[in-house]
Coordinates of C-alpha atoms in Angstrom, one line a residue:
Chain A
M1 CA 0.3 0.2 0.2
N2 CA 1.0 3.3 -1.1
P3 CA 2.5 4.6 2.4
L4 CA 0.8 8.3 1.8
I5 CA -2.6 6.5 1.5
Q6 CA -1.4 4.8 4.2
S7 CA -1.0 7.9 6.5
I8 CA -5.0 8.6 6.2
G9 CA -5.4 5.5 8.3
E10 CA -3.6 7.1 10.9
L11 CA -5.2 10.5 11.2
D12 CA -6.5 11.3 15.1
R13 CA -9.9 10.1 14.7
V14 CA -10.5 12.0 17.3
I15 CA -10.6 14.7 15.3
H16 CA -11.1 13.5 12.4
E17 CA -14.9 13.5 12.8
P18 CA -16.9 16.1 11.0
G19 CA -18.2 18.1 13.8
R20 CA -15.1 17.1 16.4
L21 CA -13.1 19.1 13.5
M22 CA -15.1 22.3 12.6
I23 CA -14.6 22.4 16.5
V24 CA -10.9 22.0 17.2
A25 CA -10.2 24.5 13.2
L26 CA -12.3 27.3 15.6
L27 CA -10.9 26.5 18.8
S28 CA -7.2 26.4 17.2
A29 CA -7.7 30.1 15.8
V30 CA -8.2 31.9 19.3
E31 CA -6.8 31.7 23.1
R32 CA -10.6 31.1 24.3
T33 CA -13.9 31.4 23.8
D34 CA -17.6 30.4 24.5
F35 CA -19.8 27.9 23.9
L36 CA -22.4 30.5 22.0
Y37 CA -20.1 30.7 20.1
L38 CA -19.5 27.5 18.8
Q39 CA -22.7 26.8 18.2
H40 CA -23.5 29.9 15.9
E41 CA -20.4 29.2 13.8
T42 CA -21.1 25.5 14.0
G43 CA -25.0 25.5 13.6
M44 CA -25.3 22.4 16.2
N45 CA -27.3 21.2 18.9
K46 CA -26.7 22.0 22.6
G47 CA -26.4 18.2 22.8
T48 CA -24.6 17.3 20.2
L49 CA -22.1 20.5 20.4
S50 CA -22.2 18.8 24.1
S51 CA -21.6 15.6 23.0
H52 CA -18.6 16.6 20.8
L53 CA -16.6 18.6 23.5
S54 CA -17.1 15.7 25.8
R55 CA -15.2 13.8 23.6
L56 CA -12.2 16.1 22.6
E57 CA -12.1 17.1 26.6
E58 CA -11.5 13.4 27.7
A59 CA -9.3 13.2 24.7
G60 CA -7.3 16.3 26.5
Y61 CA -7.5 18.3 23.5
V62 CA -9.9 21.0 25.5
E63 CA -10.0 22.7 28.0
I64 CA -13.8 23.8 29.5
E65 CA -14.3 25.9 32.6
K66 CA -17.7 26.6 33.3
T67 CA -17.9 30.7 35.3
Y68 CA -19.6 33.5 34.9
R69 CA -20.5 37.0 33.0
G70 CA -22.2 38.7 36.6
K71 CA -24.9 36.2 37.2
V72 CA -25.3 34.5 33.4
P73 CA -23.4 31.6 33.3
R74 CA -20.8 31.3 30.7
T75 CA -18.7 27.9 29.6
L76 CA -15.1 29.1 28.4
L77 CA -13.6 26.7 25.7
G78 CA -10.0 26.4 24.5
L79 CA -7.9 23.9 22.8
T80 CA -4.7 22.1 25.2
Q81 CA -1.2 22.2 24.3
A82 CA -1.8 18.8 23.3
G83 CA -4.1 19.5 21.4
R84 CA -2.6 22.5 18.9
S85 CA -0.3 19.9 18.5
A86 CA -2.8 17.2 17.7
F87 CA -4.2 19.9 15.4
E88 CA -1.0 20.5 13.6
Q89 CA -0.3 16.7 13.3
Y90 CA -3.5 16.3 12.4
R91 CA -3.0 19.0 9.2
R92 CA 0.4 17.6 8.0
T93 CA -1.2 14.0 8.2
L94 CA -3.7 15.3 5.7
K95 CA -1.9 18.2 3.8
G96 CA 0.8 15.2 2.8
A97 CA -2.0 12.0 1.9
L98 CA -4.1 14.7 -0.1
Chain L
M1 CA -8.0 21.2 3.4
D2 CA -10.0 24.2 1.8
R3 CA -12.3 24.0 4.0
V4 CA -10.1 23.7 6.8
A5 CA -8.6 26.7 6.0
S6 CA -11.7 28.6 5.5
L7 CA -12.4 27.7 9.1
L8 CA -8.8 29.2 10.5
N9 CA -10.0 32.3 9.3
R10 CA -13.2 32.8 10.4
P11 CA -12.7 33.8 14.5
R12 CA -10.9 36.6 12.4
V13 CA -13.6 38.0 10.7
Y14 CA -16.2 37.7 13.5
Y15 CA -14.0 40.2 15.0
N16 CA -16.2 42.8 12.4
I17 CA -19.2 40.4 12.1
D18 CA -20.5 43.9 14.2
G19 CA -19.3 46.5 12.2
V20 CA -17.0 47.3 15.9
G21 CA -13.7 47.6 13.6
E22 CA -14.3 49.5 10.6
L23 CA -16.2 52.0 13.0
G24 CA -13.5 52.8 15.3
M25 CA -11.3 52.7 12.6
G26 CA -13.8 55.7 10.3
F27 CA -13.6 56.9 13.9
M28 CA -10.1 57.1 13.9
L29 CA -9.8 58.6 10.6
L30 CA -12.2 61.5 11.1
G31 CA -10.6 62.2 14.0
Y32 CA -7.7 62.7 12.4
A33 CA -8.9 64.7 9.6
L34 CA -10.7 66.1 12.3
L35 CA -7.6 67.6 14.3
G36 CA -5.9 68.1 11.0
L37 CA -8.1 70.7 10.1
L38 CA -8.1 72.3 13.5
Q39 CA -4.4 72.6 13.0
A40 CA -5.0 74.5 9.8
H41 CA -7.6 76.8 10.6
T42 CA -6.5 78.0 13.8
S43 CA -4.1 80.5 15.1
K44 CA -1.1 79.2 15.6
D45 CA -0.9 79.6 19.8
A46 CA -4.2 77.3 19.3
I47 CA -4.4 73.6 22.0
W48 CA -4.5 72.4 19.1
H49 CA -0.9 73.4 18.1
T50 CA 0.6 72.1 21.1
T51 CA 2.3 69.0 21.9
Y52 CA -0.1 68.4 25.4
G53 CA -3.2 69.2 23.8
F54 CA -2.4 67.2 20.5
L55 CA -1.8 63.5 23.1
V56 CA -4.4 64.8 24.4
Y57 CA -6.8 64.8 21.8
L58 CA -4.9 60.7 20.8
G59 CA -6.0 59.5 24.2
V60 CA -9.6 60.7 24.0
M61 CA -9.9 59.6 20.6
C62 CA -8.3 56.2 21.9
L63 CA -10.2 55.7 24.4
V64 CA -13.8 56.4 23.1
I65 CA -12.7 53.9 20.2
H66 CA -11.5 50.9 22.8
Y67 CA -14.8 51.9 25.0
G68 CA -17.4 51.8 22.6
S69 CA -16.0 49.2 20.7
K70 CA -15.5 47.1 24.1
A71 CA -19.2 48.5 25.2
I72 CA -20.7 47.3 21.8
K73 CA -19.1 43.7 22.1
Q74 CA -19.9 43.2 25.8
H75 CA -23.9 44.1 25.7
I76 CA -24.6 43.1 22.1
T77 CA -22.4 41.1 19.9
Y78 CA -21.0 38.0 22.9
P79 CA -24.8 38.2 24.3
R80 CA -25.8 37.3 21.1
T81 CA -23.5 35.6 19.1
G82 CA -20.8 34.8 21.1
F83 CA -17.7 35.8 22.4
V84 CA -14.1 35.1 21.3
A85 CA -10.7 36.1 22.8
Y86 CA -7.9 36.3 20.5
R87 CA -4.1 35.0 20.6
K88 CA -1.3 38.0 21.8
R89 CA 0.2 36.4 18.6
D90 CA -2.7 37.3 16.4
T91 CA -3.9 41.0 18.4
L92 CA 0.1 42.1 19.8
W93 CA 2.8 40.7 18.0
I94 CA 1.5 40.8 14.6
P95 CA -0.2 42.9 13.9
M96 CA 2.4 45.9 15.4
S97 CA 5.6 44.6 13.9
A98 CA 3.5 44.9 10.2
G99 CA 2.8 48.4 11.4
F100 CA 6.0 49.0 11.8
G101 CA 7.1 47.9 9.0
I102 CA 5.0 49.5 7.0
S103 CA 5.9 52.3 8.7
V104 CA 9.1 52.1 7.8
V105 CA 8.8 51.5 4.1
M106 CA 6.2 54.3 3.7
S107 CA 9.1 57.1 5.6
A108 CA 11.3 56.3 3.9
G109 CA 8.9 56.3 0.9
L110 CA 8.0 59.6 1.1
V111 CA 11.3 61.1 2.3
L112 CA 12.2 59.1 -1.0
A113 CA 9.2 60.8 -2.7
A114 CA 9.3 64.5 -1.6
R115 CA 13.2 64.5 -2.7
S116 CA 12.6 63.5 -6.1
K117 CA 9.7 66.2 -6.0
W118 CA 6.6 63.5 -7.2
N119 CA 3.8 64.6 -7.1
M120 CA 2.1 64.0 -3.7
T121 CA -1.6 63.8 -3.9
S122 CA -0.8 61.0 -6.5
L123 CA 1.4 59.3 -3.7
V124 CA -1.7 59.9 -1.6
A125 CA -4.0 58.1 -3.5
L126 CA -1.3 55.2 -3.9
I127 CA -2.2 54.7 -0.1
G128 CA -5.6 54.1 -1.0
L129 CA -5.2 51.8 -3.5
A130 CA -2.9 50.2 -1.2
M131 CA -6.4 50.1 0.9
A132 CA -8.4 49.3 -0.9
A133 CA -6.3 46.3 -2.5
M134 CA -5.8 45.0 1.2
Y135 CA -9.1 45.7 1.7
A136 CA -10.5 43.3 -1.0
Y137 CA -8.4 41.2 0.0
R138 CA -8.9 40.9 4.2
I139 CA -12.8 41.4 4.1
A140 CA -14.5 41.6 0.7
T141 CA -13.7 38.2 -0.1
A142 CA -15.1 37.1 3.0
V143 CA -18.9 39.2 2.8
Q144 CA -20.2 39.9 -0.9
W145 CA -22.1 43.2 -0.5
K146 CA -18.2 44.6 1.0
W147 CA -16.9 45.0 -2.2
F148 CA -19.2 47.8 -3.2
V149 CA -17.2 49.4 -0.1
V150 CA -13.6 48.4 -2.2
L151 CA -14.7 50.3 -5.3
A152 CA -15.9 53.6 -3.4
M153 CA -12.6 53.1 -1.9
V154 CA -10.7 53.4 -5.6
A155 CA -13.0 56.3 -6.7
G156 CA -12.0 58.0 -4.1
S157 CA -8.1 57.2 -4.5
V158 CA -8.9 58.2 -8.1
L159 CA -10.6 61.6 -6.5
I160 CA -8.2 62.4 -4.6
A161 CA -5.5 61.8 -7.3
F162 CA -7.9 64.6 -9.9
S163 CA -8.2 66.9 -6.6
P164 CA -8.8 70.5 -8.0
A165 CA -5.9 72.6 -6.3
A166 CA -9.7 74.6 -4.2
L167 CA -10.1 71.4 -3.4
L168 CA -7.2 70.8 -2.0
A169 CA -6.4 74.4 -0.4
A170 CA -10.1 74.0 1.3
V171 CA -8.8 71.4 3.4
G172 CA -4.9 72.3 3.9
D173 CA -3.5 74.8 5.3
G174 CA -4.1 78.0 3.7
G175 CA 0.0 77.8 2.5
R176 CA 1.7 78.3 6.2
E177 CA 3.3 74.6 5.9
A178 CA 6.9 74.7 5.2
T179 CA 7.4 74.4 1.8
A180 CA 4.5 73.5 -1.2
T181 CA 5.3 69.3 -1.5
F182 CA 4.1 68.7 2.4
A183 CA 1.4 71.6 2.0
S184 CA 0.3 69.1 -0.9
F185 CA 0.8 65.9 0.6
A186 CA -0.5 67.2 4.4
A187 CA -3.9 68.9 2.3
A188 CA -4.6 65.5 0.2
L189 CA -3.7 63.0 3.7
R190 CA -6.5 65.3 5.1
L191 CA -8.9 65.0 2.2
W192 CA -8.0 60.5 2.2
E193 CA -8.7 60.9 5.4
V194 CA -12.2 62.5 5.4
L195 CA -13.4 60.0 2.7
F196 CA -12.1 57.2 3.6
G197 CA -13.0 57.3 7.1
A198 CA -16.8 58.4 6.4
M199 CA -16.4 54.9 4.4
F200 CA -15.4 53.0 7.3
M201 CA -18.3 54.5 9.3
I202 CA -20.9 53.8 6.7
S203 CA -19.8 50.3 6.1
G204 CA -19.6 49.8 9.4
G205 CA -22.9 51.2 10.5
I206 CA -24.5 48.8 7.9
S207 CA -22.2 46.1 8.7
F208 CA -23.6 46.6 12.7
W209 CA -27.6 47.4 11.7
L210 CA -27.1 44.1 9.1
Y211 CA -25.9 41.7 12.2
L212 CA -28.8 43.4 14.6
R213 CA -31.3 42.4 11.8
H214 CA -30.0 39.3 11.6
T215 CA -29.1 37.7 14.7
S216 CA -31.7 38.1 18.1
A217 CA -31.2 39.0 21.4
P218 CA -30.7 36.8 24.4
A219 CA -34.2 35.8 26.2
R220 CA -34.2 37.6 29.6
D221 CA -35.1 35.7 32.6
I222 CA -38.0 36.9 33.9
K223 CA -39.1 37.0 37.9

């Protein structure tokens, strides 16, 4: 098998899922953002977005901070260093394979 | 990969989703134009000619832009479509380095142009065209209706290049500048600040209106 094609099989499956790829790509371009922004940009409903974020948090790629702005609860999200490295690796692998 | 690349660009475009970026830019340009006009048309001992007067004016302008933008973001944008904190690399180091580089190039260019006795109004028009090109690349490619703003910038730049002497004299200083070369540059620059400042304010205002129309205010808790 062509090693470049084979590398597609080694893509990080946590990031490779389309919904999670959108989330990680958006988070990689910023320091932090909130749940509402991700919902607005990705068009996902709350349940789906929460599910993807939980998976990314389990993998150690995203850190989630629940805080308040005045009396309004706010969920802040950011990529961890591991998440940034994993995304960069994912991009390199995909670029190389395609 | 193109889809991923466009996703990476989305947060940067988001900063101006409410028109705040353009409103700030427009306010700053009009502010500089107003200061220039005050300096040109007041007596030499007026406050606008003093260093502290200039610094206070600049400080007030920066405070209005900073806190005005922050107020719009915190009370309107973030509750409607979410909060984004940008990386210091993107909000501080890169713009500072780029600004420094552009300033050095422009300063050297101005000195060379003045010594070579170039037409300074054409030089200002070129600056306008360069800004139109950057605006087209960064903004109009992401928001289609902004191409009209690009057209207005190109038209404004052409107007500056062919502006009649009477118009330049109206925004100029009546011959008080040290040299005729600097006088024509200062007048053309002032005209550029007024035209482009107005364009940014209008474009930013339209963006803000469209943003309010297409998003909903967050539901308030009923107590």
